[in-house]
Coordinates of C-alpha atoms in Angstrom, one line a residue:
M288 CA 176.3 -89.5 164.4
R289 CA 175.5 -91.1 162.5
V290 CA 177.1 -92.6 158.6
L291 CA 175.6 -94.8 156.2
G292 CA 178.4 -96.3 153.0
I293 CA 177.0 -97.0 150.0
S294 CA 179.2 -99.6 146.5
G295 CA 178.3 -99.8 143.6
L296 CA 176.9 -99.0 140.5
Y297 CA 179.4 -101.6 139.2
H298 CA 179.8 -104.6 140.5
D299 CA 178.7 -106.3 143.7
S300 CA 177.0 -103.4 145.1
A301 CA 176.4 -102.8 149.4
A302 CA 175.1 -100.8 152.2
A303 CA 176.7 -100.3 155.7
L304 CA 175.7 -98.4 158.7
V305 CA 178.5 -96.9 161.5
V306 CA 175.9 -95.8 164.6
D307 CA 178.9 -93.9 166.3
G308 CA 181.6 -95.2 165.8
T309 CA 180.3 -98.8 165.9
I310 CA 179.3 -100.7 162.9
A311 CA 176.0 -101.0 163.1
A312 CA 175.0 -103.6 159.7
A313 CA 176.5 -104.3 156.4
A314 CA 174.6 -106.4 154.1
Q315 CA 174.8 -107.1 150.1
E316 CA 172.6 -106.0 147.2
E317 CA 172.0 -110.1 146.2
R318 CA 171.2 -111.5 149.0
F319 CA 167.7 -110.0 149.1
T320 CA 167.5 -109.4 145.6
R321 CA 169.0 -113.1 144.6
K322 CA 170.9 -111.6 141.6
K323 CA 174.5 -112.7 141.8
H324 CA 176.5 -109.7 141.8
D325 CA 174.1 -106.9 141.5
A326 CA 175.4 -103.5 139.9
D327 CA 172.6 -101.5 141.0
F328 CA 172.4 -99.4 143.3
P329 CA 171.5 -100.7 147.1
H330 CA 168.2 -100.1 148.1
R331 CA 167.4 -103.4 150.2
A332 CA 170.6 -103.2 151.7
V333 CA 170.2 -99.5 153.1
E334 CA 166.7 -99.8 154.2
Y335 CA 167.5 -102.6 156.3
C336 CA 170.6 -100.3 156.9
L337 CA 168.2 -97.5 158.6
S338 CA 165.2 -100.6 159.7
V339 CA 167.7 -101.4 162.4
A340 CA 169.2 -98.1 163.5
G341 CA 164.7 -97.0 163.1
C342 CA 166.0 -93.7 161.8
G343 CA 165.0 -92.4 158.0
L344 CA 167.7 -91.5 155.3
D345 CA 166.9 -88.0 156.1
E346 CA 168.2 -88.3 160.1
L347 CA 171.4 -89.8 158.7
D348 CA 174.5 -87.1 159.1
A349 CA 176.5 -88.2 156.4
V350 CA 175.9 -90.5 153.0
V351 CA 179.8 -92.0 152.1
F352 CA 179.9 -93.0 148.6
Y353 CA 183.3 -95.2 148.1
D354 CA 184.8 -93.9 144.9
K355 CA 184.8 -90.8 142.9
P356 CA 183.8 -91.3 139.1
F357 CA 185.4 -88.4 137.8
I358 CA 188.8 -89.6 138.6
K359 CA 187.9 -93.0 137.9
F360 CA 186.7 -91.2 133.8
E361 CA 190.1 -89.7 134.1
R362 CA 191.8 -92.5 134.1
L363 CA 189.4 -94.6 131.5
L364 CA 190.4 -91.6 128.7
E365 CA 194.0 -90.5 129.5
T366 CA 195.0 -95.0 129.2
Y367 CA 192.3 -94.6 125.7
L368 CA 195.3 -91.5 125.3
A369 CA 198.1 -93.2 125.8
F370 CA 197.3 -96.7 123.8
A371 CA 195.5 -95.2 121.0
P372 CA 194.6 -96.5 118.7
R373 CA 194.4 -99.1 120.0
G374 CA 191.7 -99.9 122.1
F375 CA 188.9 -97.6 119.7
S376 CA 186.4 -100.5 119.6
S377 CA 186.4 -100.3 122.8
F378 CA 186.2 -96.5 123.8
R379 CA 183.1 -96.7 121.6
M380 CA 181.0 -98.5 123.5
A381 CA 182.1 -97.0 127.0
M382 CA 181.9 -93.4 126.6
P383 CA 177.8 -93.4 125.9
L384 CA 177.8 -95.0 129.1
W385 CA 180.3 -92.8 130.8
L386 CA 178.6 -89.8 129.3
R387 CA 174.7 -91.1 129.9
E388 CA 174.9 -92.3 133.6
K389 CA 177.9 -92.6 135.5
L390 CA 179.8 -89.0 135.1
F391 CA 176.9 -88.5 136.3
Q392 CA 176.8 -90.3 139.2
K393 CA 176.7 -87.6 142.0
H394 CA 172.3 -86.8 140.8
I395 CA 172.4 -90.5 140.3
I396 CA 173.6 -91.5 143.3
G397 CA 171.5 -88.5 144.6
K398 CA 167.8 -89.2 142.5
E399 CA 168.3 -93.3 143.6
L400 CA 168.2 -91.9 147.9
R401 CA 165.4 -89.0 147.8
K402 CA 163.4 -92.2 145.4
I403 CA 163.6 -93.3 149.3
A404 CA 163.7 -90.3 151.2
P405 CA 162.4 -87.1 149.3
G406 CA 164.1 -84.8 151.2
F407 CA 166.9 -86.3 151.9
D408 CA 170.6 -82.8 151.4
A409 CA 172.2 -83.4 148.4
E410 CA 174.9 -82.0 151.0
K411 CA 175.2 -84.7 152.8
L412 CA 176.6 -86.7 150.2
L413 CA 180.5 -87.1 149.8
F414 CA 182.8 -89.4 148.1
T415 CA 185.8 -90.7 149.6
E416 CA 188.2 -92.5 147.5
H417 CA 188.5 -96.6 145.9
H418 CA 191.6 -97.7 147.7
L419 CA 191.3 -94.9 150.8
S420 CA 186.8 -97.0 151.5
H421 CA 189.5 -100.5 151.2
A422 CA 192.1 -99.5 153.8
A423 CA 189.3 -97.8 155.9
S424 CA 187.4 -101.1 155.8
A425 CA 189.9 -103.2 157.6
F426 CA 192.8 -99.9 159.4
Y427 CA 189.4 -99.2 162.3
P428 CA 187.8 -102.2 162.7
S429 CA 190.8 -103.7 163.2
P430 CA 192.3 -104.8 166.5
F431 CA 196.0 -102.4 166.7
E432 CA 196.2 -98.9 167.5
D433 CA 198.3 -98.6 164.3
A434 CA 199.6 -100.5 161.6
A435 CA 200.3 -100.6 157.6
V436 CA 197.4 -101.4 155.7
L437 CA 198.0 -102.4 152.3
T438 CA 195.2 -102.5 150.0
M439 CA 195.8 -104.7 146.8
D440 CA 193.5 -104.6 143.6
G441 CA 192.3 -104.7 140.6
V442 CA 191.9 -101.3 139.9
G443 CA 189.9 -98.1 142.4
E444 CA 190.2 -94.8 139.9
W445 CA 194.0 -94.6 138.8
A446 CA 195.6 -97.4 142.2
T447 CA 195.2 -100.3 141.3
M448 CA 197.3 -100.7 145.5
T449 CA 198.0 -98.9 147.5
L450 CA 200.4 -98.4 151.1
A451 CA 198.5 -96.4 154.2
I452 CA 199.4 -95.9 157.4
G453 CA 197.1 -96.1 160.6
K454 CA 197.9 -94.2 163.9
G455 CA 194.5 -94.1 166.0
S456 CA 191.5 -92.4 164.3
D457 CA 194.1 -91.2 161.4
L458 CA 194.3 -93.0 158.5
K459 CA 196.8 -91.6 155.2
I460 CA 197.3 -93.3 152.0
H461 CA 201.4 -93.3 151.2
K462 CA 202.5 -94.7 148.6
E463 CA 200.7 -96.0 145.0
L464 CA 201.1 -98.2 142.5
H465 CA 199.1 -97.4 138.9
F466 CA 196.9 -98.4 136.4
P467 CA 197.8 -100.5 134.7
H468 CA 200.4 -101.6 137.0
S469 CA 198.1 -104.8 138.9
L470 CA 198.5 -107.7 140.6
G471 CA 194.2 -108.3 141.0
L472 CA 194.4 -107.3 136.9
L473 CA 197.1 -109.9 137.2
Y474 CA 195.0 -113.1 138.9
S475 CA 191.9 -112.2 136.5
A476 CA 193.5 -111.6 133.4
I477 CA 194.6 -116.0 134.5
T478 CA 191.0 -116.2 135.4
Y479 CA 190.1 -115.3 131.8
Y480 CA 192.8 -117.3 130.6
I481 CA 191.8 -120.2 132.2
G482 CA 188.1 -120.0 130.8
F483 CA 186.5 -119.1 134.4
K484 CA 185.0 -115.3 134.9
V485 CA 186.5 -112.3 135.4
N486 CA 185.4 -111.4 139.8
S487 CA 184.0 -114.4 140.5
G488 CA 185.7 -117.0 139.0
E489 CA 189.1 -116.0 140.6
Y490 CA 188.8 -118.1 143.9
K491 CA 188.3 -121.2 141.5
V492 CA 191.6 -120.5 140.2
M493 CA 193.2 -120.9 143.8
G494 CA 191.4 -123.6 145.1
L495 CA 192.4 -125.5 141.2
A496 CA 196.9 -124.7 142.0
P497 CA 197.2 -127.3 144.1
Y498 CA 196.2 -129.8 141.4
G499 CA 199.1 -128.2 139.0
E500 CA 203.1 -127.4 139.2
P501 CA 203.9 -124.2 139.1
R502 CA 205.8 -124.8 135.7
Y503 CA 205.3 -121.6 134.1
A504 CA 205.5 -119.0 137.1
A505 CA 209.3 -118.6 135.6
L506 CA 208.0 -117.5 132.3
M507 CA 205.5 -114.7 134.0
L508 CA 208.7 -113.0 136.3
E509 CA 210.6 -113.0 132.7
K510 CA 207.5 -111.8 129.8
L511 CA 205.0 -110.6 132.0
V512 CA 206.0 -109.1 135.8
D513 CA 208.8 -107.3 135.7
L514 CA 208.8 -107.7 139.4
K515 CA 211.4 -105.3 141.5
P516 CA 213.1 -106.5 144.7
D517 CA 210.2 -104.3 147.4
G518 CA 207.6 -105.9 145.4
S519 CA 206.7 -103.2 142.9
F520 CA 205.9 -104.7 139.5
Q521 CA 205.5 -103.1 135.5
L522 CA 203.6 -105.4 133.7
D523 CA 204.2 -105.9 130.5
Q524 CA 201.1 -104.6 128.3
S525 CA 201.7 -105.7 124.3
Y526 CA 200.7 -109.4 126.1
F527 CA 197.2 -107.9 128.1
N528 CA 194.3 -106.0 126.3
Y529 CA 192.1 -104.9 129.7
A530 CA 193.2 -101.9 128.9
T531 CA 191.4 -101.4 125.9
G532 CA 189.8 -103.5 124.4
L533 CA 187.2 -105.8 125.4
T534 CA 188.7 -108.6 126.5
M535 CA 191.8 -109.7 129.2
T536 CA 194.5 -111.0 127.1
N537 CA 195.5 -111.6 123.8
E538 CA 196.8 -113.4 120.8
R539 CA 201.0 -112.3 121.6
F540 CA 199.7 -114.5 125.8
A541 CA 198.3 -117.5 124.5
A542 CA 201.1 -117.8 122.1
L543 CA 204.2 -117.5 124.8
F544 CA 202.0 -120.3 126.7
G545 CA 201.2 -121.8 123.7
Q546 CA 197.5 -122.9 124.6
P547 CA 194.3 -120.9 123.2
V548 CA 191.9 -119.7 126.2
R549 CA 190.1 -122.1 127.0
A550 CA 186.2 -122.0 126.3
P551 CA 184.6 -122.5 129.6
E552 CA 183.2 -125.6 128.6
Q553 CA 186.0 -127.3 127.4
L554 CA 187.8 -130.1 130.3
L555 CA 190.7 -128.9 133.0
T556 CA 194.0 -130.2 131.5
Q557 CA 196.8 -131.0 133.1
F558 CA 198.6 -127.1 131.9
H559 CA 195.0 -125.3 133.1
M560 CA 196.1 -126.7 136.6
D561 CA 199.4 -125.7 136.0
M562 CA 199.0 -122.4 135.2
A563 CA 196.6 -121.9 138.4
A564 CA 199.9 -123.3 140.1
S565 CA 202.1 -120.7 138.9
I566 CA 200.0 -116.8 139.1
Q567 CA 199.2 -118.6 142.9
A568 CA 203.2 -118.7 143.1
V569 CA 203.4 -114.9 141.7
T570 CA 201.5 -113.8 143.6
E571 CA 202.5 -115.4 146.9
E572 CA 205.6 -113.9 145.7
I573 CA 204.9 -110.7 145.3
V574 CA 203.5 -109.9 148.5
L575 CA 205.8 -112.1 150.2
R576 CA 207.5 -109.0 148.4
L577 CA 206.0 -106.1 149.5
A578 CA 204.9 -106.7 153.2
R579 CA 209.3 -108.0 153.7
S580 CA 209.4 -104.3 152.6
V581 CA 206.1 -102.5 153.8
R582 CA 207.6 -103.7 157.5
A583 CA 211.6 -102.3 156.6
E584 CA 210.9 -99.1 155.0
T585 CA 207.9 -98.1 158.2
G586 CA 208.5 -100.4 161.0
Q587 CA 204.9 -100.6 161.3
K588 CA 205.0 -103.9 163.4
N589 CA 201.4 -105.0 162.2
L590 CA 199.9 -105.4 159.4
C591 CA 195.8 -105.3 157.1
L592 CA 194.1 -106.1 154.5
A593 CA 192.1 -105.7 151.6
G594 CA 190.9 -104.5 148.2
G595 CA 190.2 -108.3 146.2
V596 CA 193.7 -110.0 147.0
A597 CA 193.1 -110.0 150.3
L598 CA 190.6 -112.8 150.1
N599 CA 193.8 -115.3 148.6
C600 CA 193.6 -116.8 152.2
V601 CA 196.5 -118.7 149.9
A602 CA 199.0 -116.0 150.3
N603 CA 197.7 -114.9 153.5
G604 CA 198.8 -118.0 155.5
K605 CA 201.9 -118.2 153.9
L606 CA 202.5 -114.6 154.7
L607 CA 201.4 -115.2 158.1
R608 CA 204.0 -117.8 158.5
E609 CA 206.7 -115.6 157.2
G610 CA 206.2 -114.7 160.7
V611 CA 206.8 -110.7 158.6
F612 CA 204.6 -108.4 161.0
D613 CA 203.5 -109.5 164.8
G614 CA 199.9 -109.0 163.7
L615 CA 198.1 -109.6 160.6
W616 CA 194.1 -108.4 160.0
I617 CA 192.4 -109.7 157.1
Q618 CA 188.5 -107.5 156.1
P619 CA 186.2 -110.4 155.7
A620 CA 184.1 -108.5 152.9
A621 CA 187.8 -107.6 151.1
G622 CA 186.4 -107.7 148.4
D623 CA 184.2 -103.8 146.5
A624 CA 181.1 -104.3 148.7
G625 CA 183.7 -103.6 152.1
G626 CA 184.1 -100.7 150.4
A627 CA 180.5 -99.0 151.2
L628 CA 181.7 -100.2 155.1
G629 CA 184.6 -98.5 154.4
A630 CA 182.6 -95.6 152.9
A631 CA 180.7 -95.5 156.6
L632 CA 184.0 -95.8 158.6
A633 CA 186.2 -93.2 156.9
G634 CA 182.7 -90.5 157.3
Y635 CA 182.8 -91.2 160.8
H636 CA 186.9 -90.4 160.7
L637 CA 188.5 -89.1 158.7
F638 CA 185.8 -86.9 157.2
G639 CA 183.7 -86.3 160.7
G640 CA 187.2 -86.2 163.3
H641 CA 185.8 -88.2 165.3
P642 CA 188.1 -90.9 167.7
R643 CA 188.6 -94.3 167.3
R644 CA 187.4 -96.9 170.1
L645 CA 189.4 -99.6 170.1
N646 CA 187.7 -103.3 171.2
P647 CA 188.0 -103.4 174.8
G648 CA 188.3 -106.7 174.9
G649 CA 191.5 -106.9 172.4
G650 CA 189.7 -108.4 169.4
D651 CA 188.6 -106.8 165.8
S652 CA 185.5 -104.4 165.4
M653 CA 183.6 -106.4 163.0
L654 CA 181.4 -108.4 165.2
G655 CA 182.2 -112.1 164.1
S656 CA 181.6 -109.5 160.0
Y657 CA 178.1 -111.2 161.5
L658 CA 175.9 -107.2 161.2
G659 CA 173.3 -109.4 158.3
P660 CA 169.6 -109.1 159.0
S661 CA 168.4 -111.1 161.5
F662 CA 164.5 -112.9 161.6
A663 CA 162.3 -114.2 164.4
Q664 CA 161.1 -117.5 165.1
A665 CA 158.0 -116.2 164.2
E666 CA 159.0 -115.2 161.2
I667 CA 161.0 -118.2 160.3
E668 CA 157.2 -120.3 160.8
A669 CA 155.2 -117.9 158.6
E670 CA 157.4 -118.0 155.6
L671 CA 157.5 -121.5 155.8
T672 CA 154.5 -122.2 156.0
T673 CA 153.6 -120.0 153.3
A674 CA 156.0 -122.1 150.9
G675 CA 154.3 -125.1 152.3
A676 CA 157.2 -126.2 154.7
R677 CA 156.3 -129.5 157.1
F678 CA 158.8 -128.9 160.4
E679 CA 159.2 -129.5 163.8
V680 CA 159.5 -126.3 166.1
L681 CA 162.9 -127.9 168.6
G682 CA 164.1 -126.5 172.0
D683 CA 167.7 -125.3 172.0
D684 CA 169.4 -128.3 173.4
A685 CA 167.2 -130.5 171.3
L686 CA 167.7 -128.7 168.0
I687 CA 171.7 -128.6 168.6
E688 CA 170.8 -132.5 169.6
A689 CA 168.9 -133.4 166.3
T690 CA 171.5 -131.9 164.1
A691 CA 174.1 -132.8 165.4
Q692 CA 173.5 -136.8 165.2
A693 CA 172.6 -135.8 161.1
L694 CA 175.1 -134.5 161.4
A695 CA 177.0 -137.7 162.9
E696 CA 175.4 -140.0 160.5
G697 CA 176.6 -138.0 157.0
K698 CA 173.4 -136.0 156.2
A699 CA 174.4 -132.1 154.6
V700 CA 172.3 -129.8 156.2
G701 CA 171.6 -126.5 155.1
W702 CA 171.8 -124.2 158.6
M703 CA 170.4 -120.7 158.9
Q704 CA 170.5 -119.2 162.4
G705 CA 171.2 -115.1 163.5
R706 CA 172.4 -112.2 161.4
M707 CA 173.8 -113.0 158.0
E708 CA 177.7 -112.9 157.9
F709 CA 178.6 -110.1 155.1
G710 CA 181.2 -110.8 153.0
P711 CA 182.1 -113.8 150.0
R712 CA 182.3 -116.1 153.0
A713 CA 179.5 -118.2 155.4
L714 CA 180.5 -118.1 158.6
G715 CA 177.7 -120.0 160.5
G716 CA 175.2 -117.6 159.9
R717 CA 174.2 -119.2 156.4
S718 CA 175.9 -122.1 155.4
I719 CA 175.7 -126.0 155.0
L720 CA 177.4 -128.5 157.3
G721 CA 178.6 -131.5 157.0
D722 CA 180.6 -134.7 158.5
P723 CA 184.5 -133.5 157.5
R724 CA 185.3 -137.1 158.2
S725 CA 182.9 -139.1 155.0
P726 CA 185.8 -139.3 152.3
A727 CA 182.5 -139.0 150.1
M728 CA 181.5 -135.9 151.3
Q729 CA 183.3 -133.0 149.5
K730 CA 182.0 -135.1 146.2
T731 CA 178.6 -135.1 147.4
L732 CA 178.9 -131.5 148.1
N733 CA 179.6 -130.4 144.9
L734 CA 177.9 -132.9 142.4
K735 CA 174.5 -133.1 144.5
V736 CA 174.4 -129.8 146.8
K737 CA 176.6 -127.4 145.7
Y738 CA 176.1 -128.1 141.5
R739 CA 180.0 -127.2 141.2
E740 CA 183.4 -128.1 140.0
S741 CA 184.1 -131.1 141.3
F742 CA 187.9 -130.0 142.2
R743 CA 186.9 -127.1 144.4
P744 CA 187.6 -127.9 148.0
F745 CA 185.8 -127.4 151.1
A746 CA 187.2 -125.5 154.1
P747 CA 186.9 -126.5 157.9
S748 CA 184.8 -124.4 160.4
V749 CA 186.5 -125.3 163.8
L750 CA 186.5 -125.1 167.8
R751 CA 189.1 -122.3 168.5
E752 CA 190.1 -124.0 171.3
D753 CA 190.7 -127.3 169.4
V754 CA 192.7 -125.4 166.0
G755 CA 196.0 -126.5 167.1
T756 CA 195.6 -130.5 167.9
W757 CA 194.0 -130.9 164.1
F758 CA 195.9 -128.0 162.2
E759 CA 199.5 -126.5 161.2
L760 CA 197.7 -123.3 163.1
D761 CA 197.4 -122.2 166.7
T762 CA 195.6 -118.5 166.5
D763 CA 192.5 -116.6 165.2
S764 CA 190.7 -117.2 161.9
P765 CA 187.5 -116.5 162.5
Y766 CA 186.9 -115.6 158.6
M767 CA 187.7 -118.3 157.1
L768 CA 191.0 -115.7 155.2
L769 CA 194.0 -117.7 156.0
V770 CA 194.9 -121.4 155.4
A771 CA 197.7 -124.2 157.0
D772 CA 197.8 -127.7 156.1
V773 CA 196.4 -130.1 158.8
R774 CA 199.0 -131.9 161.5
K775 CA 201.2 -134.1 160.0
E776 CA 199.3 -136.8 163.2
R777 CA 196.2 -136.7 161.1
R778 CA 197.2 -137.2 157.3
R779 CA 197.3 -140.8 156.2
D780 CA 200.1 -142.3 154.1
M781 CA 199.4 -142.3 150.4
T782 CA 201.0 -145.1 148.5
E783 CA 203.4 -145.1 146.2
V784 CA 200.6 -146.0 143.4
E785 CA 198.4 -142.7 144.6
K786 CA 201.6 -140.4 145.2
A787 CA 202.4 -141.5 141.4
L788 CA 199.2 -139.2 140.4
F789 CA 198.6 -135.7 138.8
G790 CA 196.2 -133.5 138.1
I791 CA 192.0 -134.1 139.1
D792 CA 193.4 -137.6 139.5
K793 CA 194.2 -136.8 142.8
L794 CA 190.9 -135.9 143.8
N795 CA 189.7 -138.5 145.3
V796 CA 193.0 -140.5 147.3
P797 CA 192.0 -139.4 151.4
R798 CA 195.3 -137.6 152.3
S799 CA 193.9 -137.3 156.3
D800 CA 191.8 -138.1 159.5
I801 CA 188.9 -135.1 158.3
P802 CA 189.9 -135.6 154.0
A803 CA 185.9 -133.7 153.6
V804 CA 188.1 -130.3 154.5
T805 CA 191.9 -131.6 152.8
H806 CA 192.4 -130.4 149.9
V807 CA 195.2 -132.5 147.7
D808 CA 198.7 -130.4 148.9
Y809 CA 196.6 -130.8 152.7
S810 CA 195.5 -128.0 153.6
A811 CA 192.8 -126.3 154.6
R812 CA 190.9 -122.8 154.4
I813 CA 190.6 -122.7 158.1
Q814 CA 187.6 -120.8 160.2
T815 CA 188.0 -120.8 164.0
V816 CA 184.5 -120.8 165.8
H817 CA 184.4 -118.2 168.5
E818 CA 182.1 -119.5 171.6
D819 CA 180.7 -114.9 172.1
T820 CA 180.6 -114.0 168.4
N821 CA 178.5 -118.0 167.5
P822 CA 177.1 -119.6 170.7
R823 CA 174.2 -121.5 168.7
Y824 CA 178.1 -122.6 165.9
H825 CA 179.7 -122.7 168.7
A826 CA 177.8 -125.4 170.6
L827 CA 176.8 -128.0 167.8
L828 CA 180.5 -127.9 167.1
S829 CA 181.0 -129.0 170.7
R830 CA 177.9 -131.8 170.9
F831 CA 179.1 -132.9 167.0
K832 CA 182.8 -133.3 169.0
D833 CA 180.6 -135.6 172.2
L834 CA 179.2 -137.0 169.6
T835 CA 182.6 -138.4 167.1
G836 CA 186.2 -136.5 168.7
C837 CA 186.7 -134.7 166.1
P838 CA 185.0 -130.5 166.5
V839 CA 185.6 -129.8 163.0
L840 CA 182.6 -129.4 160.4
V841 CA 182.5 -128.8 156.7
N842 CA 181.2 -125.1 156.6
T843 CA 180.1 -124.1 152.7
S844 CA 177.6 -121.2 152.3
F845 CA 174.2 -121.8 151.8
N846 CA 173.6 -121.4 148.4
V847 CA 174.2 -123.4 144.7
R848 CA 175.9 -122.2 141.6
G849 CA 174.8 -119.3 140.0
E850 CA 173.0 -118.0 143.7
P851 CA 174.0 -116.0 146.6
I852 CA 174.6 -116.9 149.6
I853 CA 170.2 -116.7 151.7
C854 CA 169.5 -114.2 153.1
N855 CA 165.8 -115.7 154.7
A856 CA 163.8 -118.6 155.5
T857 CA 161.8 -118.9 152.3
D858 CA 165.6 -118.7 150.3
A859 CA 166.2 -122.1 152.6
F860 CA 164.1 -123.2 151.8
R861 CA 163.6 -123.4 148.2
C862 CA 167.9 -124.9 147.9
F863 CA 166.6 -127.1 150.9
M864 CA 163.7 -128.0 148.2
G865 CA 166.4 -128.0 145.0
S866 CA 169.0 -129.8 146.2
E867 CA 170.1 -133.0 148.2
I868 CA 170.7 -131.2 151.4
E869 CA 168.7 -133.8 153.5
V870 CA 168.4 -131.8 156.7
L871 CA 167.0 -127.6 156.6
V872 CA 167.6 -126.5 160.2
A873 CA 166.2 -122.4 160.0
G874 CA 166.6 -120.9 164.4
N875 CA 164.5 -123.6 166.0
C876 CA 162.5 -125.2 162.7
I877 CA 164.6 -128.1 161.7
L878 CA 163.4 -129.9 157.9
R879 CA 163.8 -133.9 156.3
K880 CA 164.0 -134.4 153.1
E881 CA 161.8 -137.3 153.4
V882 CA 158.8 -135.5 155.2
Q883 CA 158.1 -133.3 152.6
D884 CA 155.9 -133.1 149.8
P885 CA 157.8 -134.4 147.1
G886 CA 155.4 -131.8 144.4
L887 CA 158.2 -129.0 146.0
K888 CA 161.0 -130.4 144.5
L889 CA 162.2 -127.5 142.5
D890 CA 164.9 -127.8 139.7
Y891 CA 167.7 -125.7 140.1
K892 CA 168.5 -125.7 136.4
E893 CA 165.3 -123.9 135.6
A894 CA 164.1 -121.9 139.2
F895 CA 167.8 -120.1 138.5
E896 CA 170.2 -118.7 135.9
L897 CA 173.6 -120.6 136.4
D898 CA 176.7 -119.9 135.2

């Protein structure tokens, strides 16, 4: 049985294909269109998935969309009625779009599918609820026979948080928290207030939090969040505007904290850092209370997570350290793009009634999340030649040696290998790599390669067999979704002057033997690299360890600010020529910046629309 899952028409469109219970392919539309968070129907992602299966759309058994538009419309209407006359201007703007397009999404989706296959049978088009898609994406690929499943995001149809129980091939939602009470929207409200973009800037808030103190956490819990012992909560809507307005917060919210909404171009101050630290502390407290109550109520030993909040790797790391559950597994594409995968899995197991097979090796079934397209060596060489690149082709061993040497010399390396990752994290398929021992590497990558804020931390990739000797973690973390501290013996003692620094002044103080991946609170967002899922990246790390004694590399996504992660060799070369990446390794091709035609150098501010 072949089932295609689709998410989209709101943001982060994607497609995923499940064949006889195995995840065959998954990709976000933005990677093909080069349009960040592309919300359009995922034509290119669908075509990619079909190419992997070697079949046409009309040969599929089912196509499943990841939510139910009619229920979402019901929520919209009831919310406007409940808050009337507040929000009339928002209502007036939203209704024409819904009545013209969104309310008739079954027709629209069918029409888009028939552009791919004119004879597509509309009876094959099914719909599943938003949070059931999230839950399916978390439970079915997990290594657990049975588990509790928590999904947390902004809002689906009505639900903002759900508890489901998965057993074998069965998955049922048991509890829901409904809009407008939402942990995801609370975090997004602070994101907006601090001056970052909602639905894309939340991870910046998480990265900014260690520079501050949670001075406003108690005030948030007193005024904004009525938090219960079991982790359920209600939000005081008199401080928010997202239910019916055009902004996330209102003037009463600003008065409560004593400052207006920060404009994006304004300087980040200690206040903004303290607000970030405060919402992070509140989020962690809610997640921990929820987890404890779920364990006590269900008796389940394992927990799966999905939904946008599940990408908060700091909260995930704290949950792991608390030991509330024996097993913890988080869907790497936890946001709405992952809903496409959940829809396909729900279509296979719940609608199709097919049994579930666990990975016989004991791990998960995500294939390392390397589910996107790969390119043959001949394709890579042809693309680079067409782009005017000057490159050398090396054998496997020579390629690893040359790349490891470049990294040991402190060079920034673009790395495009194998299948593209599914989800927001680069995991060694489409990555920019660097030497973590360099005190200057974080600032260099942020300001000269990624063109982004200097405070943003970078993640370490570490050989799985060495993770426990460098970090306070001794479990798999293949998807960069767990934060743990650098081990004490790897840390550098701070001087009294350095300890007294506040806010962004902490940034330039080396804190460990691997300062480029050590955040200001000694934490790191860790990716463990496994030989069975990414043998070439594992070999590179192993050779870097041989050369330097360090089994760790800086790993950040292969893109610059404002554009999606690269997909193919053409994208890789453009990014290489538009930034200060010094070496590009694509397949078995190696490119060095100093030998390229200087006339091909790009100005990314002109070549791309940056936010």
